[in-house]
N, CA, C and O atoms as a printed pandas DataFrame, in Angstrom:
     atom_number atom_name residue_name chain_id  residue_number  x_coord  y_coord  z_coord
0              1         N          UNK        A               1    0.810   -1.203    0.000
1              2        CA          UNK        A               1    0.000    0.000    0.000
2              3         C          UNK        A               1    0.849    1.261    0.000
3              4         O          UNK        A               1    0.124    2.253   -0.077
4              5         N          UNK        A               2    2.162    1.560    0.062
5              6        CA          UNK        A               2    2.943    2.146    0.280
6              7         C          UNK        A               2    3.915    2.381   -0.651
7              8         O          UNK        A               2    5.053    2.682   -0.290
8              9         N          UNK        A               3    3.477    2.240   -2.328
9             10        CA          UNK        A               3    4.245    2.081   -3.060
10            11         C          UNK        A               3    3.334    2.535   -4.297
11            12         O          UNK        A               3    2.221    2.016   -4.202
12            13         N          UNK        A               4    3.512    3.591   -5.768
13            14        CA          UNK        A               4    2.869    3.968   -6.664
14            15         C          UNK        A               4    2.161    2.231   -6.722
15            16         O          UNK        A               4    2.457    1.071   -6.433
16            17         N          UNK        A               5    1.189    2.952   -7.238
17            18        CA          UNK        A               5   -0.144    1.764   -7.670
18            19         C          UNK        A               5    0.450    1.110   -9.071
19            20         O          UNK        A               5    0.462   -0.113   -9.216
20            21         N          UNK        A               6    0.999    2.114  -10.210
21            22        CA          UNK        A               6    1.146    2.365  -10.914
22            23         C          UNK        A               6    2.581    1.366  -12.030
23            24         O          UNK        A               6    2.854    1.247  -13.225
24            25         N          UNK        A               7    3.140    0.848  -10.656
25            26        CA          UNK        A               7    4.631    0.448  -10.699
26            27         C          UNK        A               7    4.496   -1.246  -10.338
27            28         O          UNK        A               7    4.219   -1.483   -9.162
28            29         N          UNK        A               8    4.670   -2.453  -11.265
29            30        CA          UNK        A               8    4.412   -3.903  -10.579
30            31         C          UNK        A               8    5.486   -3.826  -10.220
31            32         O          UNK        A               8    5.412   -3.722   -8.995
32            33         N          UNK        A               9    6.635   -3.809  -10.562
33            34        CA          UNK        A               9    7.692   -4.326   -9.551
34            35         C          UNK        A               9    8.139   -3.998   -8.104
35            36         O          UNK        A               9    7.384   -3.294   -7.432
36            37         N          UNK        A              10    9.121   -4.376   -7.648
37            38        CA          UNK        A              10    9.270   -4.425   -6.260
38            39         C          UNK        A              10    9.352   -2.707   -5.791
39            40         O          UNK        A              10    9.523   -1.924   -6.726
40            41         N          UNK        A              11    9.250   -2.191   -4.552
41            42        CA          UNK        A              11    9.050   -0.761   -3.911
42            43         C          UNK        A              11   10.690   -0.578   -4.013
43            44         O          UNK        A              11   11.235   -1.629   -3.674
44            45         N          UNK        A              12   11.540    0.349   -4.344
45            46        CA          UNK        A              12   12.678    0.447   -4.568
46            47         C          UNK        A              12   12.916    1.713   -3.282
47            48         O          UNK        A              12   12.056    2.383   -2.709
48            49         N          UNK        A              13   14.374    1.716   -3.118
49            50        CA          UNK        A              13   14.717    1.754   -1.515
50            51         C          UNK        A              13   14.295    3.585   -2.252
51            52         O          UNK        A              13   13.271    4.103   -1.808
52            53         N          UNK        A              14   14.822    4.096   -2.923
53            54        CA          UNK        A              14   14.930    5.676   -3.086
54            55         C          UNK        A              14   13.656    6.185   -3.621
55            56         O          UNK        A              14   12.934    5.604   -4.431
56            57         N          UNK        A              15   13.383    7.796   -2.858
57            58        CA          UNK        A              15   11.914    7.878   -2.422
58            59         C          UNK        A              15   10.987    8.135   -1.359
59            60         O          UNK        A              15   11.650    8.091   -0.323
60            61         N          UNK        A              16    9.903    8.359   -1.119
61            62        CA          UNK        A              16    9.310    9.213   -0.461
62            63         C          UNK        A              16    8.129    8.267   -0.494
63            64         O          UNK        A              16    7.491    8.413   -1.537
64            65         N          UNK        A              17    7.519    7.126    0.505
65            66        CA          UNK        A              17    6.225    6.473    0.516
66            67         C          UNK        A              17    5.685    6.144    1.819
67            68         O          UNK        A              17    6.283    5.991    2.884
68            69         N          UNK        A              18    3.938    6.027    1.439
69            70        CA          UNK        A              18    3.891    6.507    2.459
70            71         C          UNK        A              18    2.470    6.635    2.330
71            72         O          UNK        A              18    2.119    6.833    1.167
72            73         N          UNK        A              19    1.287    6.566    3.414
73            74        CA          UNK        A              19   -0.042    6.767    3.224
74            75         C          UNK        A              19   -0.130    8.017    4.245
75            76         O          UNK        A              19    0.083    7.953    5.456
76            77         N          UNK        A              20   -0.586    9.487    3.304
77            78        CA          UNK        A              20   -0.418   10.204    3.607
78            79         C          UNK        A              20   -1.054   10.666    5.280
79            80         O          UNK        A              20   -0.131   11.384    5.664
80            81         N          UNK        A              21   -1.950   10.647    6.280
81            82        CA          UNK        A              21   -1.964   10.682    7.112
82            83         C          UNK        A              21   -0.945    9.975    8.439
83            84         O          UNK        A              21   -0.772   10.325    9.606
84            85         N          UNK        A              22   -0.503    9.048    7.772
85            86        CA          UNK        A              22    0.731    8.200    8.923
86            87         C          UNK        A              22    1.744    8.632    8.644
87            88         O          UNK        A              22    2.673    8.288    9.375
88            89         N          UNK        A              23    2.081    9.630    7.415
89            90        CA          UNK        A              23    3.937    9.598    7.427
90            91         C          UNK        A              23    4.002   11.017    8.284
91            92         O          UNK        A              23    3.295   12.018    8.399
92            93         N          UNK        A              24    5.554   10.409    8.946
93            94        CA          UNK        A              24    5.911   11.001   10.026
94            95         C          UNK        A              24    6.146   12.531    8.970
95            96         O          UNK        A              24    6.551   12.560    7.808
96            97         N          UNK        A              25    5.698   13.804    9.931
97            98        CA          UNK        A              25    5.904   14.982    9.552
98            99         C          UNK        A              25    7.470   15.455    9.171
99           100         O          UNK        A              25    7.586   16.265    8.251
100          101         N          UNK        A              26    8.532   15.031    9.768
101          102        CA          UNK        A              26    9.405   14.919    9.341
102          103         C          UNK        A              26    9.548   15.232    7.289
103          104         O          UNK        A              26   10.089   16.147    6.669
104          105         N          UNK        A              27    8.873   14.134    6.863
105          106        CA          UNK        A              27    8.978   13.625    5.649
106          107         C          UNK        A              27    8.295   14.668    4.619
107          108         O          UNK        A              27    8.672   15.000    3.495
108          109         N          UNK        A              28    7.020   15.130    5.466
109          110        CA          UNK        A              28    6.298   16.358    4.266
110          111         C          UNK        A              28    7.206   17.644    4.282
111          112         O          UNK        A              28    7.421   18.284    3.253
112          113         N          UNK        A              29    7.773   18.014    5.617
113          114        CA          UNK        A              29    8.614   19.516    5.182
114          115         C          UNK        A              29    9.665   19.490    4.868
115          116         O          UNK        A              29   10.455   20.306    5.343
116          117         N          UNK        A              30   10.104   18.453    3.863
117          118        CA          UNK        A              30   11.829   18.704    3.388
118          119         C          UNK        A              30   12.100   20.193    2.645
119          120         O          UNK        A              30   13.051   20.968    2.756
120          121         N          UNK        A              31   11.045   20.258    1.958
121          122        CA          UNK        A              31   11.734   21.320    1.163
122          123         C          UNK        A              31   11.586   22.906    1.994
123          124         O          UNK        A              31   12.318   23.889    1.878
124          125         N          UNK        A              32   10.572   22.751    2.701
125          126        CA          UNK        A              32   10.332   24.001    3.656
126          127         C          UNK        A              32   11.332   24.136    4.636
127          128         O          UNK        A              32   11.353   25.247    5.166
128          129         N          UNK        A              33   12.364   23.130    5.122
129          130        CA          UNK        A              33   13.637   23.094    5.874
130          131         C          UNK        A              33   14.442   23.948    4.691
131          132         O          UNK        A              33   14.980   25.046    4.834
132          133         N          UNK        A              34   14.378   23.188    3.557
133          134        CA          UNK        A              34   15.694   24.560    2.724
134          135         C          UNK        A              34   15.287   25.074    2.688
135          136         O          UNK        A              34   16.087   25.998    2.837
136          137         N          UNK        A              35   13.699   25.816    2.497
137          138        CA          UNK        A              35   13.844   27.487    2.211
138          139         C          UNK        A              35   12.486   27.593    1.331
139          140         O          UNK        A              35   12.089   28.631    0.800
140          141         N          UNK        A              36   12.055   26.740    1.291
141          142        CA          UNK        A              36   11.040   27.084   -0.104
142          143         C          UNK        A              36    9.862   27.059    0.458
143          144         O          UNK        A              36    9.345   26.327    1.302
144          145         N          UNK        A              37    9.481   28.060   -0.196
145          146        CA          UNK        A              37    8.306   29.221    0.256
146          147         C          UNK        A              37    7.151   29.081   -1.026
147          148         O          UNK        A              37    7.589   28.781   -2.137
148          149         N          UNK        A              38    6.118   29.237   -0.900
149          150        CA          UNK        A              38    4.978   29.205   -1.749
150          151         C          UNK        A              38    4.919   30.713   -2.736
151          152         O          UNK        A              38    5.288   31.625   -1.997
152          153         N          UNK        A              39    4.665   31.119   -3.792
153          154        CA          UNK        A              39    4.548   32.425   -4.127
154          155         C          UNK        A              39    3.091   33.408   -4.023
155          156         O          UNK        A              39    1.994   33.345   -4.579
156          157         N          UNK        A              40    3.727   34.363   -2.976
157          158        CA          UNK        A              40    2.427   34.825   -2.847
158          159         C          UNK        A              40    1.537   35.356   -4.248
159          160         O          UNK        A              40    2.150   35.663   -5.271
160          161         N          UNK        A              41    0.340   35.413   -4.190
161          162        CA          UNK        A              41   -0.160   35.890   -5.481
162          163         C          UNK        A              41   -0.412   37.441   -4.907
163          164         O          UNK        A              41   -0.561   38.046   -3.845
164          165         N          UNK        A              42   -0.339   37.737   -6.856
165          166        CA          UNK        A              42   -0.401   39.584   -6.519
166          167         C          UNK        A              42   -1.715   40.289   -6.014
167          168         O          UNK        A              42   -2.072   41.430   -5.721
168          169         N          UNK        A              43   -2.260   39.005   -6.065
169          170        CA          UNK        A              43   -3.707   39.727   -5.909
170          171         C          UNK        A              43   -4.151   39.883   -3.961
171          172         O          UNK        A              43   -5.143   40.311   -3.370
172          173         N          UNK        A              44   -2.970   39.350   -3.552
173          174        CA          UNK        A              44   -2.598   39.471   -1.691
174          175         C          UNK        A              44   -2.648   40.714   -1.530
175          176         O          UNK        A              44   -2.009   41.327   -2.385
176          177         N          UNK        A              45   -3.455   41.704   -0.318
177          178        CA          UNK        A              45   -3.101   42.498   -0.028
178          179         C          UNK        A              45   -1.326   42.642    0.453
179          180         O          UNK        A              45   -0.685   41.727    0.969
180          181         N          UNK        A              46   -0.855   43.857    0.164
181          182        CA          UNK        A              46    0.591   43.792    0.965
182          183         C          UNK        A              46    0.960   43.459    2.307
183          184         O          UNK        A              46    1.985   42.911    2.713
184          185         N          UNK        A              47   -0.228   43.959    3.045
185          186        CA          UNK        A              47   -0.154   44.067    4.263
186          187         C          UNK        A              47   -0.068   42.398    4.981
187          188         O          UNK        A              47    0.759   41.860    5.718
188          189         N          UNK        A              48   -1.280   41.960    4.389
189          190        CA          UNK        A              48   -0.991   40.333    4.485
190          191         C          UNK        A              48   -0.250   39.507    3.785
191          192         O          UNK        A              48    0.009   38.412    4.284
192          193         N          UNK        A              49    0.132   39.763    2.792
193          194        CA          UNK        A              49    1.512   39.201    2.286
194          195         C          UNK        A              49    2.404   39.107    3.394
195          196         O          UNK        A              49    2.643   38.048    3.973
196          197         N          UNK        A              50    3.058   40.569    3.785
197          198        CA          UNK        A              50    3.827   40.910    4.504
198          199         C          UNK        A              50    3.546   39.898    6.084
199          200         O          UNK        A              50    4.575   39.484    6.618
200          201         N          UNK        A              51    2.301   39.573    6.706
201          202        CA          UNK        A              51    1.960   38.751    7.845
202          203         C          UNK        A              51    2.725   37.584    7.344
203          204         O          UNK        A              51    3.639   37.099    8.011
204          205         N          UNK        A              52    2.314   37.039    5.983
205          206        CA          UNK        A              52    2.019   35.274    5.735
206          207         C          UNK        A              52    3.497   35.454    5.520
207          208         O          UNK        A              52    3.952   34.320    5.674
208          209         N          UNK        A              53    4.617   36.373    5.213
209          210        CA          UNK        A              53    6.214   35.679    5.242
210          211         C          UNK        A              53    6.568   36.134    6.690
211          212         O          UNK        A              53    7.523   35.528    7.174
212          213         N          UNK        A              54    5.993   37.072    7.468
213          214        CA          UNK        A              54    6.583   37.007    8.722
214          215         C          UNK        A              54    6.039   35.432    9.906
215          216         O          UNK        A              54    6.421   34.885   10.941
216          217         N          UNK        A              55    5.425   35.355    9.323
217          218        CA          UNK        A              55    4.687   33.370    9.866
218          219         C          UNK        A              55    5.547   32.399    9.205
219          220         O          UNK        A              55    5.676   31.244    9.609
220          221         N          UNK        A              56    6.118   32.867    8.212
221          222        CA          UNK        A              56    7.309   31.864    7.895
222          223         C          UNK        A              56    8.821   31.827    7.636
223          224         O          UNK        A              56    9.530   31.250    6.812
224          225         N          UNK        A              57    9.045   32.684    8.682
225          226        CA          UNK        A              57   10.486   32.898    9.138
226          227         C          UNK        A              57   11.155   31.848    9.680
227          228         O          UNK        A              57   10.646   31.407   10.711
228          229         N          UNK        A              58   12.368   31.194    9.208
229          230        CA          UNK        A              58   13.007   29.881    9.590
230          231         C          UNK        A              58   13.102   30.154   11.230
231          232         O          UNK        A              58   12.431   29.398   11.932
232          233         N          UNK        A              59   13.599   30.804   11.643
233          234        CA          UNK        A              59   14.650   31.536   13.124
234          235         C          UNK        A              59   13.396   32.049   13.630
235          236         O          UNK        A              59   12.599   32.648   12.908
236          237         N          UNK        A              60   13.173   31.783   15.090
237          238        CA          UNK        A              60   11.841   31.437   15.518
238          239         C          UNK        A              60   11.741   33.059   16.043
239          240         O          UNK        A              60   10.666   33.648   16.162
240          241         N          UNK        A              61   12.799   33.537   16.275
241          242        CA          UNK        A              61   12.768   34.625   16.918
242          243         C          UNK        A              61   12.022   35.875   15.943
243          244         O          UNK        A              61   11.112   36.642   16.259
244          245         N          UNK        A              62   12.465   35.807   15.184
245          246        CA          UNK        A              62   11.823   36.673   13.706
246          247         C          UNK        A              62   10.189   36.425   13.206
247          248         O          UNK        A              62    9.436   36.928   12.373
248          249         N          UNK        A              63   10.129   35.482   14.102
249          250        CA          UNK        A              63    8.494   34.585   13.417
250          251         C          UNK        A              63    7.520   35.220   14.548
251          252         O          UNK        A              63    7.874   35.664   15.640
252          253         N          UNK        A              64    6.144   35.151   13.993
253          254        CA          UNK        A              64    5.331   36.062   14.343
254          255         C          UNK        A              64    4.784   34.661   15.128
255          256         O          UNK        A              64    4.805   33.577   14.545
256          257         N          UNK        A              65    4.229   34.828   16.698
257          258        CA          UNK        A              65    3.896   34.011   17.998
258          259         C          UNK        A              65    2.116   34.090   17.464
259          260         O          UNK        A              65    1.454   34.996   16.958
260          261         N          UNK        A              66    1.840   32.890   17.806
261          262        CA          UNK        A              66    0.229   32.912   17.586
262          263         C          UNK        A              66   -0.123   34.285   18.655
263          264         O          UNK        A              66   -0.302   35.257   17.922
264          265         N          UNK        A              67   -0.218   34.524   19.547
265          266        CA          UNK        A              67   -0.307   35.662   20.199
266          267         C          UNK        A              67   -0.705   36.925   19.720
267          268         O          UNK        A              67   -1.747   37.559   19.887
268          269         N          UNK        A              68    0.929   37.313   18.725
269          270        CA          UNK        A              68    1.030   38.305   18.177
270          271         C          UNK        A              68    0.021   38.336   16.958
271          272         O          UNK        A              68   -0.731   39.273   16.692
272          273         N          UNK        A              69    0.136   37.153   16.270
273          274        CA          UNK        A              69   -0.922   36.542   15.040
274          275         C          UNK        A              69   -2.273   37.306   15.173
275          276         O          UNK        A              69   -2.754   38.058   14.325
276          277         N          UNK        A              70   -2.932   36.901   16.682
277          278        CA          UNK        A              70   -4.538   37.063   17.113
278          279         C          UNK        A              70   -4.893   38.342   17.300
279          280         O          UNK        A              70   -5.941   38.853   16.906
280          281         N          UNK        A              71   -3.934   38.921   17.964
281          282        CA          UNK        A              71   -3.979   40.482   18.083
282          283         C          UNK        A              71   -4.030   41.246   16.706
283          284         O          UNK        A              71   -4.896   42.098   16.507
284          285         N          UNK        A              72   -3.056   40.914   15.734
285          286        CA          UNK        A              72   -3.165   41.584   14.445
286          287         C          UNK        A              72   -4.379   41.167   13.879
287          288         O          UNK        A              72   -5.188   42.093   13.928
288          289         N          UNK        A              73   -4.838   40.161   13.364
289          290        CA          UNK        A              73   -6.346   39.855   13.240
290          291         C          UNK        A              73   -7.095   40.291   13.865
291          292         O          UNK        A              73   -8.016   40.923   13.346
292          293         N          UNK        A              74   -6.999   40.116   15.375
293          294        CA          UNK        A              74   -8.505   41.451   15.963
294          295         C          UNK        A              74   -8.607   42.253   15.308
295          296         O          UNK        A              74   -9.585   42.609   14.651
296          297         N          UNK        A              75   -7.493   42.712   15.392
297          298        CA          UNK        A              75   -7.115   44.391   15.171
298          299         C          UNK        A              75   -7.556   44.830   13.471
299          300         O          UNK        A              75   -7.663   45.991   13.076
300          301         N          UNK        A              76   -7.691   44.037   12.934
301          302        CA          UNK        A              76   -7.760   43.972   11.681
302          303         C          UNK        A              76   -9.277   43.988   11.017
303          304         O          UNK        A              76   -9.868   44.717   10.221
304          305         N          UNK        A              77   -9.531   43.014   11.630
305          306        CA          UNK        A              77  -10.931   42.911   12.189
306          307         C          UNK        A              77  -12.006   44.206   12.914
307          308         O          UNK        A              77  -12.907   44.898   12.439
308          309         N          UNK        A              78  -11.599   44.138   13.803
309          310        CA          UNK        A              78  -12.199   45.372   14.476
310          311         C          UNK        A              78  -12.141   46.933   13.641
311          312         O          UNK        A              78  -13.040   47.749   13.437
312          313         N          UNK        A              79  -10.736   46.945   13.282
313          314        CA          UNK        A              79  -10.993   47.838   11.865
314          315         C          UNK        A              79  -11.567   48.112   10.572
315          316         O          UNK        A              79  -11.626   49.246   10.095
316          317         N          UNK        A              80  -11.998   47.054    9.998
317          318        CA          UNK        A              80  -12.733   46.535    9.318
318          319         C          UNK        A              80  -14.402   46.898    9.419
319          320         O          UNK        A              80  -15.108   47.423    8.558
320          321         N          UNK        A              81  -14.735   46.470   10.656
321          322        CA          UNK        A              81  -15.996   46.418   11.620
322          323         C          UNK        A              81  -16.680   47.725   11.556
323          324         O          UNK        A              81  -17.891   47.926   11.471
324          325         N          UNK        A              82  -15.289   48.962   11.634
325          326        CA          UNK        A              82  -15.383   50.163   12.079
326          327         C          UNK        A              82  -15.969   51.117   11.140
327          328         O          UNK        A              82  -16.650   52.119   11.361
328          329         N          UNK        A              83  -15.420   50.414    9.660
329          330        CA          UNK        A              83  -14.983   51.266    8.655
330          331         C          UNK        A              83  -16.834   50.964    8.058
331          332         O          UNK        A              83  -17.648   51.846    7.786
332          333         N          UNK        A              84  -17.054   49.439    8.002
333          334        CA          UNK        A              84  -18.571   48.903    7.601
334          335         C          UNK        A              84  -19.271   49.821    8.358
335          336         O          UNK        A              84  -19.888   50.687    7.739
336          337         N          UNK        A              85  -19.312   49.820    9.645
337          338        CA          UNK        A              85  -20.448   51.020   10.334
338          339         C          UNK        A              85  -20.380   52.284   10.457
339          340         O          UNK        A              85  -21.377   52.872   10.875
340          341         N          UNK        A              86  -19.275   52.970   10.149
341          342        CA          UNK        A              86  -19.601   54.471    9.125
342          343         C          UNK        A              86  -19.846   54.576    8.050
343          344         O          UNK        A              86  -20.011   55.648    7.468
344          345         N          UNK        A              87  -19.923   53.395    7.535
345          346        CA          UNK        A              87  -20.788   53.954    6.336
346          347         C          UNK        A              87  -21.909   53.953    6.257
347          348         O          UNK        A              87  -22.458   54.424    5.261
């Protein structure tokens, strides 16, 4: 079960298999360990662009704390809220 469907011969050692809910997490973020990042689309506000790469800062210290996360969303939110009821 752990091997392309696709392939009769034997599961060969090199490779990535695996039924996707059991493989150890390890195995899905290889490439997000080097560096690779999704491209934001242009149609992202800047402002949240700018959130979604500070949430994915390697160096934890630079990375935005769910904390900090909830507060900017209130805040975002509540501004939002503000702007709908003056008008």
């Amino acid at each position: 079960m752990c091997r392309p469907a696709n392939i009769k011969q034997s599961v060969k050692e090199e490779g990535i298999y695996g039924v996707l809910p059991y493989m150890a997490p390890e195995v899905l973020p290889i490439k997000i360990c080097k560096g690779f990042r999704p491209t934001i689309s242009k149609d992202v506000p800047k402002l949240l662009a700018y959130l979604i790469i500070k949430c994915w800062y390697a160096e934890i210290e630079n990375r935005t704390t769910t904390k900090e996360l909830y507060q900017i969303l209130t805040k975002w939110k509540n501004e939002i809220k503000d702007i709908e009821g003056g008008r």
